[in-house]
Coordinates of C-alpha atoms in Angstrom, one line a residue:
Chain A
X4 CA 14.8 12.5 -39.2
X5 CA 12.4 15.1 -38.2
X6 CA 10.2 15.7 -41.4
X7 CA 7.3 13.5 -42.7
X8 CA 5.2 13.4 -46.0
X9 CA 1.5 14.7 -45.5
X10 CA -1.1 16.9 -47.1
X11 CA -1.3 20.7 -46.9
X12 CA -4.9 22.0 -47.0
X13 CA -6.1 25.1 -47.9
X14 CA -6.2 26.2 -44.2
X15 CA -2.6 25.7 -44.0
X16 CA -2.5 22.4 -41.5
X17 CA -1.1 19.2 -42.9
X18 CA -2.7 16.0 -42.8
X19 CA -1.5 12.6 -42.4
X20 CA -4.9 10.5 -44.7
X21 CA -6.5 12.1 -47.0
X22 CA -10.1 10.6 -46.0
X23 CA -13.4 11.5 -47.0
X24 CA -15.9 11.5 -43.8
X25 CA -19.1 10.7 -44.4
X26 CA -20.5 12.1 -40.7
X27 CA -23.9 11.5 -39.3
X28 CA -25.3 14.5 -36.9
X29 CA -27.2 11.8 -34.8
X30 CA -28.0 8.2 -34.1
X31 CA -31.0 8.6 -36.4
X32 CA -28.8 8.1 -40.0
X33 CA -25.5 6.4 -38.2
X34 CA -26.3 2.9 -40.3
X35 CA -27.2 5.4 -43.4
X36 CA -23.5 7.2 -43.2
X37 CA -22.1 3.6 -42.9
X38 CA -24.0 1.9 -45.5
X39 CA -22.8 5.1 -47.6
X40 CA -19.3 4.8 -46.8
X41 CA -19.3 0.7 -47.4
X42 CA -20.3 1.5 -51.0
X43 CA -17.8 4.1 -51.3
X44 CA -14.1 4.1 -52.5
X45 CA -11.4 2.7 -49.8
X46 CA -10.7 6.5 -48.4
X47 CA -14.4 6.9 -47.3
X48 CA -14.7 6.8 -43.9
X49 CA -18.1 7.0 -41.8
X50 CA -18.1 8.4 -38.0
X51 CA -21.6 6.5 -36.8
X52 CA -22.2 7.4 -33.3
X53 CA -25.1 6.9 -30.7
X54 CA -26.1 10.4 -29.9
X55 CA -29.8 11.6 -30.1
X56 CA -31.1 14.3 -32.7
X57 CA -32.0 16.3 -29.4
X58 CA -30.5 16.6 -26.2
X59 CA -29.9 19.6 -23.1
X60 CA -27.8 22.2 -24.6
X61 CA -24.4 21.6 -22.9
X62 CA -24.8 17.9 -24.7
X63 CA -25.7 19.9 -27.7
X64 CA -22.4 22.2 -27.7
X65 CA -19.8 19.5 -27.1
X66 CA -21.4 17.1 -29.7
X67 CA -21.5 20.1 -32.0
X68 CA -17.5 21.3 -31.2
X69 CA -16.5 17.6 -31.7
X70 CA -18.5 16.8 -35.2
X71 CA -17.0 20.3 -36.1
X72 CA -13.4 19.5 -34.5
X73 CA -13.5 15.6 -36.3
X74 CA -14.7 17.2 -39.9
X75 CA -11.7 19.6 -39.7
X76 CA -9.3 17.3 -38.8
X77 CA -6.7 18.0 -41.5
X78 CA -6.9 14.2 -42.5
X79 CA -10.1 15.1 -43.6
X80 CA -9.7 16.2 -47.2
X81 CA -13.8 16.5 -47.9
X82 CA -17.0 15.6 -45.8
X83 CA -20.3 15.0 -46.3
X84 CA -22.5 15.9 -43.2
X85 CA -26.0 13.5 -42.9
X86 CA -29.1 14.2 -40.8
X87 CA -32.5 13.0 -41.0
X88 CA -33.5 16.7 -40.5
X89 CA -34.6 17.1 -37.3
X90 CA -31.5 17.0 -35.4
X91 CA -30.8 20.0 -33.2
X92 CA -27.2 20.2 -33.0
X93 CA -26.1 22.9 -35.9
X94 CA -25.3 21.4 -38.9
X95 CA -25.0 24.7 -41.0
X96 CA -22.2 25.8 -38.5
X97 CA -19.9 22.6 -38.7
X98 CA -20.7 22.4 -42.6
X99 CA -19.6 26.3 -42.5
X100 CA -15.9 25.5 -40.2
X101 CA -15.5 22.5 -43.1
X102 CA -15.7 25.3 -46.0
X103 CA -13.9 27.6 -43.5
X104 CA -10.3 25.5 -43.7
X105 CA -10.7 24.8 -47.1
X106 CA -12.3 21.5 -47.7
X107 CA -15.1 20.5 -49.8
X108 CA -18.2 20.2 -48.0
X109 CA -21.9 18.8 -48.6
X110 CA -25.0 18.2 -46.4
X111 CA -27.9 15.4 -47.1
X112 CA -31.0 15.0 -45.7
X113 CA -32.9 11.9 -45.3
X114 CA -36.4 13.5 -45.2
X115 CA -35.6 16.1 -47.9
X116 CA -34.3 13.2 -50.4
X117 CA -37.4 11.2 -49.6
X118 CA -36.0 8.4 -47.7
X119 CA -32.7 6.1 -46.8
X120 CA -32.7 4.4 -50.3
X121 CA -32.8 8.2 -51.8
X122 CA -30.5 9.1 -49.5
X123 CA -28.3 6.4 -49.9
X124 CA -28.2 6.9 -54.1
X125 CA -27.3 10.4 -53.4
X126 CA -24.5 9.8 -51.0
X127 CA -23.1 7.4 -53.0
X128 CA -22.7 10.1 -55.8
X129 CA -21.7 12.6 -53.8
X130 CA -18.6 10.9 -51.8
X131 CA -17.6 9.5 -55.1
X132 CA -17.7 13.6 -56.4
X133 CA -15.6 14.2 -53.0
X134 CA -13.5 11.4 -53.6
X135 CA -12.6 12.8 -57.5
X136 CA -12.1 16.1 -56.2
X137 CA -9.5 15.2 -53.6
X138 CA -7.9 12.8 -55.4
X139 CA -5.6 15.8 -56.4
X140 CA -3.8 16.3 -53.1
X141 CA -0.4 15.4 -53.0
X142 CA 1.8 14.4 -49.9
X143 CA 5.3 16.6 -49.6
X144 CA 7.7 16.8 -46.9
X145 CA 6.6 18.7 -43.6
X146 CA 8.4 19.7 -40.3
X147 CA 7.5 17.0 -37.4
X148 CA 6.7 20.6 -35.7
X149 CA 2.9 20.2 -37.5
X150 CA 2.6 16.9 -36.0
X151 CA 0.0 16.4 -33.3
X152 CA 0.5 13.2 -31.8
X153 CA -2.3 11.9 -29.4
X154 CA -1.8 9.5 -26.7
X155 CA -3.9 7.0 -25.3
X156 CA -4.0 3.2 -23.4
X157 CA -6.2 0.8 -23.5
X158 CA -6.9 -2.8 -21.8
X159 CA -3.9 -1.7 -19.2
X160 CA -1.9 -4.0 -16.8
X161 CA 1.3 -3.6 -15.5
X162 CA 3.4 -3.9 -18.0
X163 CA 1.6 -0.5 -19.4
X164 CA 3.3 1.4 -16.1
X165 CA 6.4 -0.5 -16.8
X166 CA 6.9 -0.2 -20.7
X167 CA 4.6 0.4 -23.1
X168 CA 3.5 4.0 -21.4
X169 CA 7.6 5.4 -20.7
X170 CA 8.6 4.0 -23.8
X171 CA 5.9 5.9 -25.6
X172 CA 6.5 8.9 -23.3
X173 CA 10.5 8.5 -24.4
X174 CA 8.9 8.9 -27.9
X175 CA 7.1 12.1 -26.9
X176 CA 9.5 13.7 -26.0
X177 CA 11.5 13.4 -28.8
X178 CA 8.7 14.9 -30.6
X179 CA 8.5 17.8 -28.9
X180 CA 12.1 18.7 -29.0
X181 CA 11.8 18.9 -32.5
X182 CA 9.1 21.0 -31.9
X183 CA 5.3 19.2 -32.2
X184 CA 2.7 18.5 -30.1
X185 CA 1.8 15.9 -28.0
X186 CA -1.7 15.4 -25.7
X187 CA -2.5 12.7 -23.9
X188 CA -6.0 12.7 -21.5
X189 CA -8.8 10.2 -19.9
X190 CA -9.2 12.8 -16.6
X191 CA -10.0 9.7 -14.3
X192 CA -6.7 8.5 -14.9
X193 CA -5.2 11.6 -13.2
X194 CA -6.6 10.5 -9.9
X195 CA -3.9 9.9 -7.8
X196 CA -1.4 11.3 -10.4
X197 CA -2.5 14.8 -10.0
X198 CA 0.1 15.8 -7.8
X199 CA 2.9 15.1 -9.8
X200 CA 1.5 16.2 -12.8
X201 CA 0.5 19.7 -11.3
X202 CA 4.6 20.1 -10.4
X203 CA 5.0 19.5 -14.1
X204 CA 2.4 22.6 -15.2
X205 CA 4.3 25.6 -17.1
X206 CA 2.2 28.3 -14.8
X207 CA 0.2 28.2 -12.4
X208 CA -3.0 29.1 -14.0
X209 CA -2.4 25.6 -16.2
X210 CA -2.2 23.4 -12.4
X211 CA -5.5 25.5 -11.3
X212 CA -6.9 24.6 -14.3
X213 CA -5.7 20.7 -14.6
X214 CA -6.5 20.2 -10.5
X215 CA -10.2 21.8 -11.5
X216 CA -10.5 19.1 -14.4
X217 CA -9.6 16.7 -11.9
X218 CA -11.8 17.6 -8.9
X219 CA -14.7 17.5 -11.3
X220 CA -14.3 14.7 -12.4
X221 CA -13.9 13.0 -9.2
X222 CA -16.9 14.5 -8.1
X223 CA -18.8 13.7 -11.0
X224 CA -18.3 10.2 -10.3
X225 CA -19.3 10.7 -6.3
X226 CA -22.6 12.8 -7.5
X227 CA -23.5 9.1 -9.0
X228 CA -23.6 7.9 -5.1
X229 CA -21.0 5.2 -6.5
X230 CA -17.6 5.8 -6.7
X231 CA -14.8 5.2 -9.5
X232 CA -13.7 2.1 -8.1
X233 CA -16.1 -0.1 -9.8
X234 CA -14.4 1.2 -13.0
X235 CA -11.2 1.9 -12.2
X236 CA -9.2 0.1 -12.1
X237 CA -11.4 -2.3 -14.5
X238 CA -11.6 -6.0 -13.8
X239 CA -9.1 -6.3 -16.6
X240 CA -7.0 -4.6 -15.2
X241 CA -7.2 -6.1 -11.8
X242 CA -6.4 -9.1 -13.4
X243 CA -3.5 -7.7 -15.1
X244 CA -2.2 -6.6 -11.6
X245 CA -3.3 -3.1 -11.4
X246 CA -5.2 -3.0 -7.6
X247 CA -5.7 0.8 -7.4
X248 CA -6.7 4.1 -9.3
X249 CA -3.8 5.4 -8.0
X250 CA -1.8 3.1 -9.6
X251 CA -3.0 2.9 -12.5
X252 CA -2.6 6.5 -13.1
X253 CA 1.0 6.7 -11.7
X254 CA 1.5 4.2 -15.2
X255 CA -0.7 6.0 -17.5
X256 CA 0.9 9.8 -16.9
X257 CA 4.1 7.9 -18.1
X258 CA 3.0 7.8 -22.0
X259 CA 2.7 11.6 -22.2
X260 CA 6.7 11.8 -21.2
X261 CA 8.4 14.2 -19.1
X262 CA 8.2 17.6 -20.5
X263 CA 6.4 20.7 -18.7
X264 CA 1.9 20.9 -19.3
X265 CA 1.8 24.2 -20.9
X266 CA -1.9 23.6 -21.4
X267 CA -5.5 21.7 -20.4
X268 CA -8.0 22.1 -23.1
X269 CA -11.8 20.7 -22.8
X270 CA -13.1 17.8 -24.5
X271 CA -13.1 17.4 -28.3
X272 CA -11.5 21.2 -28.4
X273 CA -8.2 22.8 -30.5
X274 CA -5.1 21.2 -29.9
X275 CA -2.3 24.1 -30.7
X276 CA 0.4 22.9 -33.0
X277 CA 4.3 23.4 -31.8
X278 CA 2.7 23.7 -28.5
X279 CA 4.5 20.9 -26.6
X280 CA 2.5 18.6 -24.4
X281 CA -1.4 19.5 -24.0
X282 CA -3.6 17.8 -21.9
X283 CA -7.4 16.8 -22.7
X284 CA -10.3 16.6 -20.2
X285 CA -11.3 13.4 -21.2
X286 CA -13.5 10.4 -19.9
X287 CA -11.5 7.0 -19.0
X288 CA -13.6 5.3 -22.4
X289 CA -10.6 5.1 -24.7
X290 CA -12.7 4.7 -28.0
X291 CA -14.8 8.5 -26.9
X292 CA -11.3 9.8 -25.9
X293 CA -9.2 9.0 -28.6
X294 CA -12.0 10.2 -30.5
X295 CA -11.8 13.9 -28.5
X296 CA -8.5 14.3 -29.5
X297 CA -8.8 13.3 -33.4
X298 CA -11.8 16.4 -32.8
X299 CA -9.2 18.5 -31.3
X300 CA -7.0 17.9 -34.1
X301 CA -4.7 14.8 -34.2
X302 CA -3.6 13.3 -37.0
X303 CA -1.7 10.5 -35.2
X304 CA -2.8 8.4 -32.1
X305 CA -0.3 6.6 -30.3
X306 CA -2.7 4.0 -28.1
X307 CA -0.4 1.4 -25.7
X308 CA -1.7 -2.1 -24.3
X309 CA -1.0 -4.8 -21.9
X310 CA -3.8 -6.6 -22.2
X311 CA -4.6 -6.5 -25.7
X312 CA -6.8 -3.4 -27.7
X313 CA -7.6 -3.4 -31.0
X314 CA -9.5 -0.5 -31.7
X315 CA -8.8 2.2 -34.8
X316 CA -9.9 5.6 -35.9
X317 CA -11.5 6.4 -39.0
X318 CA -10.0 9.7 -39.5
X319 CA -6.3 8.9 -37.6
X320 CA -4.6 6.0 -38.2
X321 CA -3.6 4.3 -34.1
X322 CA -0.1 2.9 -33.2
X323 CA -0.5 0.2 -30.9
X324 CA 2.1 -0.7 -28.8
X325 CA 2.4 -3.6 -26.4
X326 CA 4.3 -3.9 -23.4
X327 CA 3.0 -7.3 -22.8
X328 CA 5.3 -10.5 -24.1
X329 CA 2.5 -12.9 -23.8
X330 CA -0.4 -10.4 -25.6
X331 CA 2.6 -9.2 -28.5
X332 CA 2.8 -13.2 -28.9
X333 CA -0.6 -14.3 -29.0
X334 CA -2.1 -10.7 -30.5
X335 CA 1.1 -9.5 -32.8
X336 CA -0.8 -8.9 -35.8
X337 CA -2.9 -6.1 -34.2
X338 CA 0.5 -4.0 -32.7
X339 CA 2.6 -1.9 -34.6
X340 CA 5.1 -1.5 -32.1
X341 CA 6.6 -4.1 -29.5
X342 CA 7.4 -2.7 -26.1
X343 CA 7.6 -6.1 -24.3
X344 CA 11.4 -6.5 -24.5
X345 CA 11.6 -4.0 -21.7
X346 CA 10.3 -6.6 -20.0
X347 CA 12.0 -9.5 -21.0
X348 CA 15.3 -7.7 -20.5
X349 CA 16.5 -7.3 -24.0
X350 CA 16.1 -3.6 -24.9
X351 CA 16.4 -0.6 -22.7
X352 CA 13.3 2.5 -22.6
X353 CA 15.6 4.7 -24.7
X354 CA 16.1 2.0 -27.4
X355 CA 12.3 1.6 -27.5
X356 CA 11.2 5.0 -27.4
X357 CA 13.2 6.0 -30.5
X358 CA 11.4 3.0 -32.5
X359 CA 8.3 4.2 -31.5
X360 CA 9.3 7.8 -32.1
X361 CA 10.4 6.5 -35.8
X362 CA 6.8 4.7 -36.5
X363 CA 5.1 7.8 -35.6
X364 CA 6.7 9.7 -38.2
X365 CA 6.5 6.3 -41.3
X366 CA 2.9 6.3 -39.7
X367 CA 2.6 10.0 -40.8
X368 CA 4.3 9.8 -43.8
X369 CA 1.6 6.9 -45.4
X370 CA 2.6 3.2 -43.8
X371 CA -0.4 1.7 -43.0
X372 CA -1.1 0.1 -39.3
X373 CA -2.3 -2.8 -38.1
X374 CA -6.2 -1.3 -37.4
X375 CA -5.8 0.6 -40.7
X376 CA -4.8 -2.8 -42.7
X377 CA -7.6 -4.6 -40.7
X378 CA -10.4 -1.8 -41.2
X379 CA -10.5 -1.8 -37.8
X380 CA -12.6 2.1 -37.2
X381 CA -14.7 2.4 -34.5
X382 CA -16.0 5.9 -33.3
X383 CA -18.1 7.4 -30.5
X384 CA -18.7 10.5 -29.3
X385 CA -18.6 11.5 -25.1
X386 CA -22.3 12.4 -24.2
X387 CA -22.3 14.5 -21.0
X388 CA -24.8 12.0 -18.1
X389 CA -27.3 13.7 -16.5
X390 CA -25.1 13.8 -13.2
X391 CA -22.0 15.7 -15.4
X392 CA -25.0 17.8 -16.7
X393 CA -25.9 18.9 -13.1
X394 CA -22.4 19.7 -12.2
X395 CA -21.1 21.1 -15.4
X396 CA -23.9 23.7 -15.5
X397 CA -23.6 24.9 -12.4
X398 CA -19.9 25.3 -12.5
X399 CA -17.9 27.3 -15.3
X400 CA -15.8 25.2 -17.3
X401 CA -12.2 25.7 -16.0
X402 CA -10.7 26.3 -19.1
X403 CA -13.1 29.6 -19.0
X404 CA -12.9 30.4 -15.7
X405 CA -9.3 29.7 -15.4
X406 CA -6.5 32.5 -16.3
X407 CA -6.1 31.5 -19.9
Chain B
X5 CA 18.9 -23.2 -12.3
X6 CA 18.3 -20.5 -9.2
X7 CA 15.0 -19.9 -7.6
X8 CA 15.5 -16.4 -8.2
X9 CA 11.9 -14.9 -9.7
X10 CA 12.7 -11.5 -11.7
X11 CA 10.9 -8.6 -10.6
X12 CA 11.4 -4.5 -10.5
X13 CA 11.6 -2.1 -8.0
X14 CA 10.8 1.1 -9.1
X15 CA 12.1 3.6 -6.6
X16 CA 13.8 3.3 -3.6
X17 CA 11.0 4.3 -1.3
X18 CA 8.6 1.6 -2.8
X19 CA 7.2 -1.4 -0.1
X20 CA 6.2 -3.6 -3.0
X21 CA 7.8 -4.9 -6.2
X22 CA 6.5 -5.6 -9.8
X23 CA 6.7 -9.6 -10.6
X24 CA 8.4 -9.6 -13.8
X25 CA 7.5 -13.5 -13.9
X26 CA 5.2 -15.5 -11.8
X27 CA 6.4 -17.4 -8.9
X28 CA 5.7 -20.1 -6.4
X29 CA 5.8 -20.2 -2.5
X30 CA 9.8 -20.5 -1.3
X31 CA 11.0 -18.5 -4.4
X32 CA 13.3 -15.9 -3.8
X33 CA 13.2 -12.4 -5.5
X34 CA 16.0 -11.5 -7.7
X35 CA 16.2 -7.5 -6.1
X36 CA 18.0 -6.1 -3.4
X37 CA 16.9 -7.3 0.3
X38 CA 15.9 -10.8 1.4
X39 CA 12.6 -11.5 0.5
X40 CA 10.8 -15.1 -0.4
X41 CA 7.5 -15.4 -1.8
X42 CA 4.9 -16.2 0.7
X43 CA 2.1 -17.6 -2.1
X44 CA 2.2 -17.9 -5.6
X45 CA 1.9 -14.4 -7.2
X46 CA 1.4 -14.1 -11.3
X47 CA 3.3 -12.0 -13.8
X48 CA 2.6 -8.4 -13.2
X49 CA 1.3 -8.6 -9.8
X50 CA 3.1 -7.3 -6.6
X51 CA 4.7 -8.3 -3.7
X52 CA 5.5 -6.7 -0.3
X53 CA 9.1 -5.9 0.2
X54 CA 8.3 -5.4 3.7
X55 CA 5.6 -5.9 6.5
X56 CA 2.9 -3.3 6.3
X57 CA 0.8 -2.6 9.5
X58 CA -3.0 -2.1 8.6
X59 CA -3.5 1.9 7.0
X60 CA -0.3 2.0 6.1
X61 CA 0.5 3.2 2.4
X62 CA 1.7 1.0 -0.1
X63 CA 4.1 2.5 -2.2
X64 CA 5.4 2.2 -6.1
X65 CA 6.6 4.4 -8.5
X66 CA 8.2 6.5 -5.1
X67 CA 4.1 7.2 -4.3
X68 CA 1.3 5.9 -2.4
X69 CA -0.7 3.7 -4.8
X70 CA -3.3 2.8 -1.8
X71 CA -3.5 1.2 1.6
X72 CA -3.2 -1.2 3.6
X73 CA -6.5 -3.1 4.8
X74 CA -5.2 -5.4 6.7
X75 CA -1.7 -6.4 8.2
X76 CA 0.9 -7.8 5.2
X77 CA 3.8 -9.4 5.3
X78 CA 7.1 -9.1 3.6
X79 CA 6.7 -11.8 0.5
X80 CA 3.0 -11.4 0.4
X81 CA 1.0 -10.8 -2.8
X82 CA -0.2 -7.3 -2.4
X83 CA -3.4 -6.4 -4.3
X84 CA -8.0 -6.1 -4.1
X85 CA -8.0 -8.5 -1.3
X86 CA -5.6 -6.5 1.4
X87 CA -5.1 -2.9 -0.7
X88 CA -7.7 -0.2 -1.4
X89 CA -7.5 3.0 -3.1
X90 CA -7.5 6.4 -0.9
X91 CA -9.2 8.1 -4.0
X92 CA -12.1 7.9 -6.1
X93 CA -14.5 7.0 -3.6
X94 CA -18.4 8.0 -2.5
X95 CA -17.9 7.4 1.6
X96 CA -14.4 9.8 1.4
X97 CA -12.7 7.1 3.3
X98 CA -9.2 6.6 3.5
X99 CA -9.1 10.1 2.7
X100 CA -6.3 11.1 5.0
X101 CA -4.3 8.3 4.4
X102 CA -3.8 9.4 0.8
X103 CA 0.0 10.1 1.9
X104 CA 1.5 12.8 -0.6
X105 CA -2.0 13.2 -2.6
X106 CA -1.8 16.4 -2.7
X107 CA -5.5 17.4 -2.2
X108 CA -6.1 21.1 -1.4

């Protein structure tokens, strides 16, 4: 069992949807690209986010590489790109990587169509054009070695140490000895962890590179004059029985399995198909990371839960599994996969991992999850802080100053 | 019928197990080693397997997962109120005590 049914685009990767993105370059026309994709056909998908129309450059470049990763996500089978037409980020470049893998593109502006009710008219005819023209594609059976599978928790406690994240992790690595790729991230919840995650790196410039991400990170937070404790662990979690960062890390590294890091890529960037497992620089917000790794190319997200997260993709449909009993009894309706009898005794990690390992694949092949059934989509985009600003200028990002 | 409280040790070097139900003051642990709950401690949360002088690490998953603020006693509830991260924080402290945290 180690094929799925997705779309092959003209650029040769394989998607899992076949969604139309209607994606805003800024805050400025986020409620326009909704209000667009409302009226469109059940496939159109906005990606409103809160970023400004300007902003210092290195906030400019990663917005820019994850509107360009998210639009050439190969579950996106044609985009429309809005602005109000004085955004800075470059538009003609992302609209240029859409065209580049082989997916219909268009751009809209607000001021040059006279307004949002213009703009609206026109973006209603124009997804409804994309729509037509990729109503075509056709799904057909694909080695699980194009699969990129991202991983992510949310609203931990600790049962997530316990079940939901190894039995997840048991999945992973199923995947990627049939060959795909799996990434899991959220940097701050290395802290602690690093160590036995830097044993786990396949050379030595990959642990130089992942202990860099790391040490950034960390001191990103301590440039603040605060430190990461406030957030981490969260009150939720606290309350769920997680006490430390440390802890909560040791639980979270868990989900991404067991196999060797052969690689640390930045946030939002290319996640390398039949690569193994890949890690992202992330930030601990799961909505902004889960997002970086749809950007970087994921057309599945596996996201676990103690507590109880609901939160979807628009362009990749999210597993949720809870390790919970009481949340997968009260909150059921929102998980796809139950991890909670590891707890209760009645099924083993193994048992577990090869369920989850089977959704991810009836996930890929078209079966609908809970989020996806629910419209459940939410979106944001990372902005780099002014304290990340002051650190990540002055130092090289490691992935470029590493031996890569 | 038994007192026993179900909970999970997850390596041999830990100092505090995982409640895998809450339990009461007087209830026994169903893991290896004699230990009785000295307060009522909720699903999820941890208990000391042992007594833990002040600084010392607390251990799960076979690591340090913070340490100790204060004394704690075998069948107390270990968590905020007598366990702090090493890591993660502005003032560096408990820096040192970050046993096995690999910082270069």
């Amino acid at each position: 069992m180690n094929t799925f049914e997705g779309y092959r685009r003209g650029d040769g990767t394989v998607g899992v949807r076949n969604v139309v993105a209607v994606m805003p370059l800024s805050v400025a026309v986020s409620a326009v690209a909704a209000r667009i994709a409302e009226e469109g056909p059940d496939r159109v998908h906005a990606t409103p986010h809160q970023l400004a129309a300007d902003a210092p450059e290195a906030t400019l470049e990663q917005t820019r590489r994850v509107l360009e990763g998210v639009a050439t996500n190969p579950n996106v089978g044609g985009a429309l790109l809005l602005k109000l037409g004085t955004e800075a980020v470059d538009g003609e470049r992302v609209a240029d990587a859409v065209a580049a893998a082989g997916r219909p593109v268009e751009t809209l502006s607000i001021r040059e169509e006279g307004g949002t009710a213009a703009a609206v008219a026109a973006g209603e005819e124009i997804v409804d054009d994309l729509a037509t023209e990729t109503a075509g594609a056709r799904r057909e059976p694909v080695d699980v070695s194009e699969l990129v599978v991202g991983v992510e928790c949310g609203g931990s406690d600790a049962t997530s140490g316990l079940a939901s994240n190894p039995a997840v992790g048991e999945a992973c690595d199923r995947l990627i000895e049939a060959g795909g790729t799996a990434s899991f991230s959220e940097t701050p919840e290395f802290i602690g962890a690093e160590h036995v995650l830097a044993e786990r790196c396949a050379s030595e410039a990959v642990r130089e590179k992942l202990l860099a991400y790391v040490e950034r990170r960390e001191a990103a937070a301590e440039l603040m004059g605060a430190d990461l404790r406030g957030a981490q662990p969260s009150p939720g979690n606290q309350e769920g029985g997680l006490t430390t960062i440390e802890e909560k890390s040791l639980g979270a590294i868990a989900k991404g399995g067991t196999t060797p890091i052969r690689d640390v890529v930045p946030y939002g960037a290319d996640l390398p198909t039949g690569e193994g497992l890949v890690l992202m620089d992330t930030p601990g917000y799961d909505v902004e990371s889960v997002t970086g790794k749809v950007s970087g190319g994921a057309q599945v997200i596996v996201f676990t839960t103690g507590r109880g997260s609901t939160t979807g993709n628009p362009i990749a449909p999210v597993i949720k599994v809870c390790g919970n009993p009481e949340t997968w009894e009260r909150m059921g309706s929102n998980m796809d996969a139950n991890a909670s009898t590891i707890v209760t005794g009645g099924d083993d990690l193994e048992t577990v991992g090869e369920r989850i390992y089977g959704t991810i694949l009836e996930t890929a092949s078209g079966r609908r999850t809970a989020a996806e059934v629910r419209g459940l989509r939410e979106f944001a985009i990372n902005e780099l802080q002014p304290n990340e600003l002051g650190y990540f200028e002055g130092e090289p990002d490691p992935a470029e100053a590493g031996g890569s | 019928m038994s007192d026993d409280r179900k909970a999970i040790v997850l390596d041999g070097t830990d100092t505090v197990a995982t409640m895998l139900e809450g339990g009461e003051v007087g209830h026994s642990l169903a893991v290896e080693g004699d230990v009785e709950l000295a307060e009522e401690i909720p699903f999820g949360h941890k208990v000391a397997l042992r007594d833990h002088e002040r600084d010392e690490a607390v251990r799960k998953y076979g690591e340090a997962i913070g340490v100790a603020t204060e004394p704690i006693r075998a069948g107390e509830w270990v968590h905020t109120h007598n366990c702090d991260s090493a890591r993660g924080r502005a003032d560096g402290a408990n820096a040192d005590a970050a046993a096995g945290g690999g910082r270069s």
